[in-house]
Coordinates of C-alpha atoms in Angstrom, one line a residue:
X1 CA 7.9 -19.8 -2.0
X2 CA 10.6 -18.2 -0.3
X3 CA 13.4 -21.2 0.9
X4 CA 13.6 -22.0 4.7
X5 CA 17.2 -21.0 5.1
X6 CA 15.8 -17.4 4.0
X7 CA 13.1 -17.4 6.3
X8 CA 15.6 -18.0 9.0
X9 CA 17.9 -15.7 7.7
X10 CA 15.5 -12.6 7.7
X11 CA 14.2 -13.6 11.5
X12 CA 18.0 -13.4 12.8
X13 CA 18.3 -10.2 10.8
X14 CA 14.9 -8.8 12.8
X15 CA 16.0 -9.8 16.2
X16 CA 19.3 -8.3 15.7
X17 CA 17.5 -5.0 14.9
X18 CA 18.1 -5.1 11.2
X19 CA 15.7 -3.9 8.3
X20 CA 13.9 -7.0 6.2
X21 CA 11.9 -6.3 2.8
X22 CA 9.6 -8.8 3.1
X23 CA 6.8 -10.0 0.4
X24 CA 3.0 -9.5 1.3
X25 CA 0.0 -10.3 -1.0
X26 CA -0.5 -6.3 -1.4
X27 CA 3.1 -4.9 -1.8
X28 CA 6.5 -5.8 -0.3
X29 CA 6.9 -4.1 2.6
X30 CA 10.1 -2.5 4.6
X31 CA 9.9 -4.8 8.2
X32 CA 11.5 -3.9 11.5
X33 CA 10.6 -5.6 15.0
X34 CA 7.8 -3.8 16.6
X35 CA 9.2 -3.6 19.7
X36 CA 12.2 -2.7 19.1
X37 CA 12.1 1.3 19.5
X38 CA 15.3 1.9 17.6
X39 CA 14.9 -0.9 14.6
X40 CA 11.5 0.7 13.9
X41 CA 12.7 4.7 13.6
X42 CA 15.8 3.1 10.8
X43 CA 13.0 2.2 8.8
X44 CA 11.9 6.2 8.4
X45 CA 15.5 6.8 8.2
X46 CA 15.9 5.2 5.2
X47 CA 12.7 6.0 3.8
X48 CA 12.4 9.4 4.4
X49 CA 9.3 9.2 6.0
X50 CA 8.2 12.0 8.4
X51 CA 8.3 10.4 11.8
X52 CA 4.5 11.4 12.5
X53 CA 3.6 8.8 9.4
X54 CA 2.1 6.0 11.5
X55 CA 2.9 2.5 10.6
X56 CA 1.6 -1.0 10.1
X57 CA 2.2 -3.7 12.5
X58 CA 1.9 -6.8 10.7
X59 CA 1.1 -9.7 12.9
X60 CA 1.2 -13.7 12.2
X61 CA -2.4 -14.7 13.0
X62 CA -6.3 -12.9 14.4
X63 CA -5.6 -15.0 17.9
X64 CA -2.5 -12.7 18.2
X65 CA -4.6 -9.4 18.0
X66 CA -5.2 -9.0 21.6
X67 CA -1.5 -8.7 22.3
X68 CA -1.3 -5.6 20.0
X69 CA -4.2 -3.4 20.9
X70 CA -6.0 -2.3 24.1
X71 CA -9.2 -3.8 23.7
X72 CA -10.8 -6.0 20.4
X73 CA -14.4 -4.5 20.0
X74 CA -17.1 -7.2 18.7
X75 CA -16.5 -5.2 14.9
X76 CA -12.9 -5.5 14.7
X77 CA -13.0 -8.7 15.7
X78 CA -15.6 -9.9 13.2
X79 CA -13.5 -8.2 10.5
X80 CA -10.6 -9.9 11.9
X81 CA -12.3 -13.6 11.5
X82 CA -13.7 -13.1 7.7
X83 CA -10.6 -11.3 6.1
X84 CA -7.8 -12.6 8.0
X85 CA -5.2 -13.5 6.4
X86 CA -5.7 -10.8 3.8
X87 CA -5.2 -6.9 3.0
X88 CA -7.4 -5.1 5.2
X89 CA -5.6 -3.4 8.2
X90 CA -7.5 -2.1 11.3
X91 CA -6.7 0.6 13.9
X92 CA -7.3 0.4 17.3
X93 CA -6.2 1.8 20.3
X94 CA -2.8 1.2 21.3
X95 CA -1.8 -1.7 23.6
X96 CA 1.7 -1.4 25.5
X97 CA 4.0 -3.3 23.2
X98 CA 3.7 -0.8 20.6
X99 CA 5.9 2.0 21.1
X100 CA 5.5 4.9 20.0
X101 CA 7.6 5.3 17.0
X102 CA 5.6 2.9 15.2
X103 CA 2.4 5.2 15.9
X104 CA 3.4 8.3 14.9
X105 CA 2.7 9.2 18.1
X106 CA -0.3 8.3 18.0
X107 CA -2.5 5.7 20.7
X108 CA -4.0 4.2 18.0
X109 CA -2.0 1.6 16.2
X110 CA -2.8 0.2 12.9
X111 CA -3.0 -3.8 12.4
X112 CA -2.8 -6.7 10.2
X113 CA -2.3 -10.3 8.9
X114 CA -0.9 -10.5 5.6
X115 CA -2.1 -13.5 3.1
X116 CA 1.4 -14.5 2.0
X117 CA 2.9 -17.8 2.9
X118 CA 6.7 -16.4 2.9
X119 CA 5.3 -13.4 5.1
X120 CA 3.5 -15.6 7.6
X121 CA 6.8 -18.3 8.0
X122 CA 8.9 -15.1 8.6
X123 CA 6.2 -13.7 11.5
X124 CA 5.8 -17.4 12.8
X125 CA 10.2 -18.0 12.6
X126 CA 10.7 -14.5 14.6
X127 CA 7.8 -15.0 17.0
X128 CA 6.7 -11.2 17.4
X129 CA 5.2 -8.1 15.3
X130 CA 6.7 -6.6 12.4
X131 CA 6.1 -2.8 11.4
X132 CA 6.5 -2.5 7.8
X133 CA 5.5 0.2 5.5
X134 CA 5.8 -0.3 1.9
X135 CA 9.5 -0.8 0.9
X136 CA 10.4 2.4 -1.4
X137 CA 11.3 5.7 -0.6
X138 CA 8.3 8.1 1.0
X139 CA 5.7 9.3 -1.6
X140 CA 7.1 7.2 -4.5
X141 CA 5.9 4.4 -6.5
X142 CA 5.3 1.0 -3.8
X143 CA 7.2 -2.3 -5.2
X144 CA 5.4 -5.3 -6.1
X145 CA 8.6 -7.1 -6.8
X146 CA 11.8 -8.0 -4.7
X147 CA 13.8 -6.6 -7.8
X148 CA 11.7 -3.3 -7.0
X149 CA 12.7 -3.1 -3.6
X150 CA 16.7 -3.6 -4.9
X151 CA 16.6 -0.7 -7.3
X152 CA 15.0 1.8 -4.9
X153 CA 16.2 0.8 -1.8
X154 CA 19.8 -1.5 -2.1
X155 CA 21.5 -1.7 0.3
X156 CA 20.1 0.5 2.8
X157 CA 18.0 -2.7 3.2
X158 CA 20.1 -5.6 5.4
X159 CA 18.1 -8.5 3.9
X160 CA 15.4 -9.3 0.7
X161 CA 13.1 -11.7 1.4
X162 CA 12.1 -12.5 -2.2
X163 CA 8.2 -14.2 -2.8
X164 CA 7.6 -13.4 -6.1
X165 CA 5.1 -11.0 -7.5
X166 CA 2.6 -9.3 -5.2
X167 CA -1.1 -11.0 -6.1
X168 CA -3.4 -8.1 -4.7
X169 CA -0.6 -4.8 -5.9
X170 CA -2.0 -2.0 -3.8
X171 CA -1.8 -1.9 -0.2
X172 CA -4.2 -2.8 2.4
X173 CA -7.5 -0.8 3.3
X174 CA -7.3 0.6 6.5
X175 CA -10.5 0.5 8.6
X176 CA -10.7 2.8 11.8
X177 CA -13.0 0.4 14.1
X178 CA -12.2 2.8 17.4
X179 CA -15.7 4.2 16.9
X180 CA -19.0 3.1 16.8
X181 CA -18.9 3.4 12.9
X182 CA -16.3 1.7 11.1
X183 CA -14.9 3.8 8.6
X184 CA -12.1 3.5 5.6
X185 CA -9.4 5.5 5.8
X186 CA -7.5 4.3 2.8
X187 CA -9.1 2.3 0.3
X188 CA -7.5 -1.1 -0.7
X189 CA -7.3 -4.9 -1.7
X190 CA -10.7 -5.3 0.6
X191 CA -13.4 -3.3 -1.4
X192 CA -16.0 -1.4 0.5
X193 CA -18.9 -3.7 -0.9
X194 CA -16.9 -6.5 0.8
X195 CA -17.1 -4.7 4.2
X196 CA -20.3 -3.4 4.0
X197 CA -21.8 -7.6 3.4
X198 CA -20.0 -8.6 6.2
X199 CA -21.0 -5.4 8.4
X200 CA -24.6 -5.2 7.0
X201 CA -24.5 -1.3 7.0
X202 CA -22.9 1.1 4.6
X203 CA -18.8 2.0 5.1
X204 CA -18.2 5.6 5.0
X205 CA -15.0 6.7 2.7
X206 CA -14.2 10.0 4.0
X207 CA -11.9 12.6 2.0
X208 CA -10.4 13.3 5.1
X209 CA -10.0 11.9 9.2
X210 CA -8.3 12.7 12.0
X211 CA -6.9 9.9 12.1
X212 CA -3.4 9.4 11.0
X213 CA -3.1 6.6 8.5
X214 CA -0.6 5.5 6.0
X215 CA -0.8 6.6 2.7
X216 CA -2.9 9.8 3.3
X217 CA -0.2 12.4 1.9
X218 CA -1.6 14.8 -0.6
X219 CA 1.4 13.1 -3.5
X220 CA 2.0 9.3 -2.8
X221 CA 2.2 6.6 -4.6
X222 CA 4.3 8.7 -7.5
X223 CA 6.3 8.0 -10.3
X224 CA 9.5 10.5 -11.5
X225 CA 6.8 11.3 -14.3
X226 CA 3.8 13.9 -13.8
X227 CA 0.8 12.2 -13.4
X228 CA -2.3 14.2 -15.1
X229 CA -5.2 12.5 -15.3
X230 CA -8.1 13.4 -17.8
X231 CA -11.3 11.5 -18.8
X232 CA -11.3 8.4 -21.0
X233 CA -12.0 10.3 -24.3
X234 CA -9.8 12.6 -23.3
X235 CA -6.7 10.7 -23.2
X236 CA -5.6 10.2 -26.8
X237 CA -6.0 14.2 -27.1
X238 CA -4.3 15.1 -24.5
X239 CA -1.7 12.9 -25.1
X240 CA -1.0 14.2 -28.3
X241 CA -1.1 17.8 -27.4
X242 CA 1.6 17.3 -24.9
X243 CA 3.5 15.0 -27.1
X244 CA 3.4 17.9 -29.7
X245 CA 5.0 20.8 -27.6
X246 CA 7.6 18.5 -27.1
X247 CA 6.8 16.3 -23.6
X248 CA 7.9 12.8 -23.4
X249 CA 4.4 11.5 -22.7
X250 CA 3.1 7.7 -21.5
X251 CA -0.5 6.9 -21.5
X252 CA -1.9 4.2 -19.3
X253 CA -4.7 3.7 -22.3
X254 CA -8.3 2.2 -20.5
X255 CA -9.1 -1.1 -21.4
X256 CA -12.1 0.3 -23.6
X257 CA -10.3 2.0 -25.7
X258 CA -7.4 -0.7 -26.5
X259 CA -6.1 -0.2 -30.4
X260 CA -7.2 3.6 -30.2
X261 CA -4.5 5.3 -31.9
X262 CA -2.2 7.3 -30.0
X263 CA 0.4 9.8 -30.5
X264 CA 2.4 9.8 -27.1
X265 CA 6.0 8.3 -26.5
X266 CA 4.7 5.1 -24.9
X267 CA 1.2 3.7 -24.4
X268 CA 0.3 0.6 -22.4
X269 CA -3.0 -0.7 -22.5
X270 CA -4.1 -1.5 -18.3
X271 CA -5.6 -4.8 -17.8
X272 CA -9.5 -5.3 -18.4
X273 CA -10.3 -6.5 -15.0
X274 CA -9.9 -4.4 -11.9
X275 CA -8.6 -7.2 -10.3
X276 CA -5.3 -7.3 -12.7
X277 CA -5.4 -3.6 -13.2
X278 CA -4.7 -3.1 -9.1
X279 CA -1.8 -6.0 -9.7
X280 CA -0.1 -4.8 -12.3
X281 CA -0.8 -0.7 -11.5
X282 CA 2.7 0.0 -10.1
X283 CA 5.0 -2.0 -12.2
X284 CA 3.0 0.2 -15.2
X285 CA 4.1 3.0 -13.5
X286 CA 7.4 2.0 -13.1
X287 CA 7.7 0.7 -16.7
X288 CA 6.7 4.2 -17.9
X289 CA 9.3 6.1 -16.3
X290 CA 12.3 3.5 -17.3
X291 CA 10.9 4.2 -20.7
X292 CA 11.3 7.6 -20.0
X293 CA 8.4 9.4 -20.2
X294 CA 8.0 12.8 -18.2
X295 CA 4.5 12.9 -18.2
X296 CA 1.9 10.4 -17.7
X297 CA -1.5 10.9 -18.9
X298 CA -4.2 8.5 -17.4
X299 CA -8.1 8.3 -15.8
X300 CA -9.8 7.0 -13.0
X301 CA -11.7 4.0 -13.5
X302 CA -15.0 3.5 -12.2
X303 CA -15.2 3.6 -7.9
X304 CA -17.0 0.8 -7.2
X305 CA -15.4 -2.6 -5.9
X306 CA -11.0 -2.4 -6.3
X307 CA -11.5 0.6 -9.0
X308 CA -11.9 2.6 -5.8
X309 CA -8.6 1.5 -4.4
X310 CA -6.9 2.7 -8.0
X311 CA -8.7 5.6 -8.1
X312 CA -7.3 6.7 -4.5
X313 CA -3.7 5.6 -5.8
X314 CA -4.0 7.3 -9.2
X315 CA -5.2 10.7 -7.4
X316 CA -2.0 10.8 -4.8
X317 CA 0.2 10.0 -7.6
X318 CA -0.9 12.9 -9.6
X319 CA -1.2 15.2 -6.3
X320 CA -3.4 17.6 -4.9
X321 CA -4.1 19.9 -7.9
X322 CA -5.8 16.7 -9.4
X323 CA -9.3 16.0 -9.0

């Protein structure tokens, strides 16, 4: 847990206007005060994030909601009671505190309350909203650790709020609850088969909305490395084909196939659970470009329950031309 002093220190920091990396159970994420017009364009300053890339307001609590958004239908606010705190974000229409440079420009607004006790002291210290996006430079790899955030972003950041390591690893799903039909918009640490108990009635996944959300660029989520993913019994072939004309490959090796041999620069084997795979998916990534590797050969697990959420991450990190 994060000390108190800190938590003070990064509420001054957000009144003042500054920028706070701040943990949340998902990833850490860059904060700026939501209503503060000129705090919240810095943070796509120093990202280099295209202005029109809507924004998350992160809020301390689902009594709060109200103050955000126009109106809280009967869905979002069911949502809202069964997975707050915790990484599902929802968009609704916009209320008047939210300007909008945290929209995109958009009058929908996305929302959430993050499950992280360090996150939740910091929202309840500074007494207002918080947009943050994830805390690394636009399209690249999110950090799950405060030293993450240091090496990508240093100083451009005026304060790290360090909580330890992320629990969930990928971000929040976004559900659009504007509608009549709740949809996701980005998969993420609430799986679809969680929404659809609660909702009683299937949760669409779209490939695509009109709906501006983060995290729908065609390459996100990247490393420096290519990303090329392949089926399972494809990897340790492909791997060494690429090694062989003289690529510097890393293989994120599935689970099943651990002590397969493998001719590729580095190979780590990804967690057995999808639970610890979606944790520990971005520091992999991470690890295989500081070892160097210019191509990083890898495959979707199955899409059912988080797998879907790692799927959608792997898929943006290798790019459009991907399947």
């Amino acid at each position: 847990m994060a000390r108190t002093s800190d938590i003070e220190k990064a509420a001054e920091v957000l009144r003042a206007g500054g920028l706070v990396a701040l943990p949340t159970e998902t990833v850490y994420g860059l904060g700026a005060d939501a209503e503060n017009p000129a705090a919240v364009s810095r943070i796509f300053q120093v990202k280099g994030r295209p202005p029109t890339h809507p924004l998350i307001v992160h809020i301390g609590g689902a009594d709060q909601l109200a103050d955000w958004v126009a109106e809280v239908p009967a869905t979002a606010r069911l949502l809202a009671e069964h997975f707050w705190p915790g990484p599902l974000t929802l968009v609704l229409r916009r209320g008047p505190r939210v300007p909008l440079e945290a929209t995109g420009g958009l009058e929908t607004v996305a929302v959430r309350v993050p499950d992280h006790p360090a996150a939740l002291a910091l929202l309840n210290a500074f007494g207002g909203g918080v947009t943050a996006p994830s805390a690394n430079r636009f399209g690249s790899v999110s950090p799950t650790t405060a030293d993450h955030v240091r090496a990508e972003l240093g100083e451009a950041v005026d304060f790290v709020l360090d909580g330890g390591p992320c629990g969930v690893g990928v971000e929040s799903t976004i559900v659009d609850v504007t509608g009549e039909t709740p949809t996701i918009l980005r998969p993420g640490g609430v799986t679809r088969e969680d929404l659809e108990a609660v909702l009683d009635r299937p949760v669409d996944v779209p490939s695509t909305s009109h709906v501006r959300v983060p995290g729908q660029h065609p390459s996100h989520y990247a490393p420096s490395a290519r990303v090329v993913l392949v089926e399972p019994e494809q990897v340790a072939a492909e791997a060494q084909l690429a090694q062989e004309q003289g690529q510097q490959v890393g293989v994120l090796l599935p689970s099943s196939l651990a002590g397969t041999p493998v001719k590729a620069h580095a190979v780590v084997t990804v967690p057995a659970s999808l639970a610890g795979y979606a944790r520990e998916l971005y520091g992999l990534l991470r690890e295989l470009d500081q070892r160097g590797c210019d191509l990083i050969i890898a495959s979707l697990p199955p899409e059912e329950g988080l797998g879907l959420a790692i799927a959608n991450r792997l898929r943006r990190a290798a790019g459009p031309r991907q399947p």
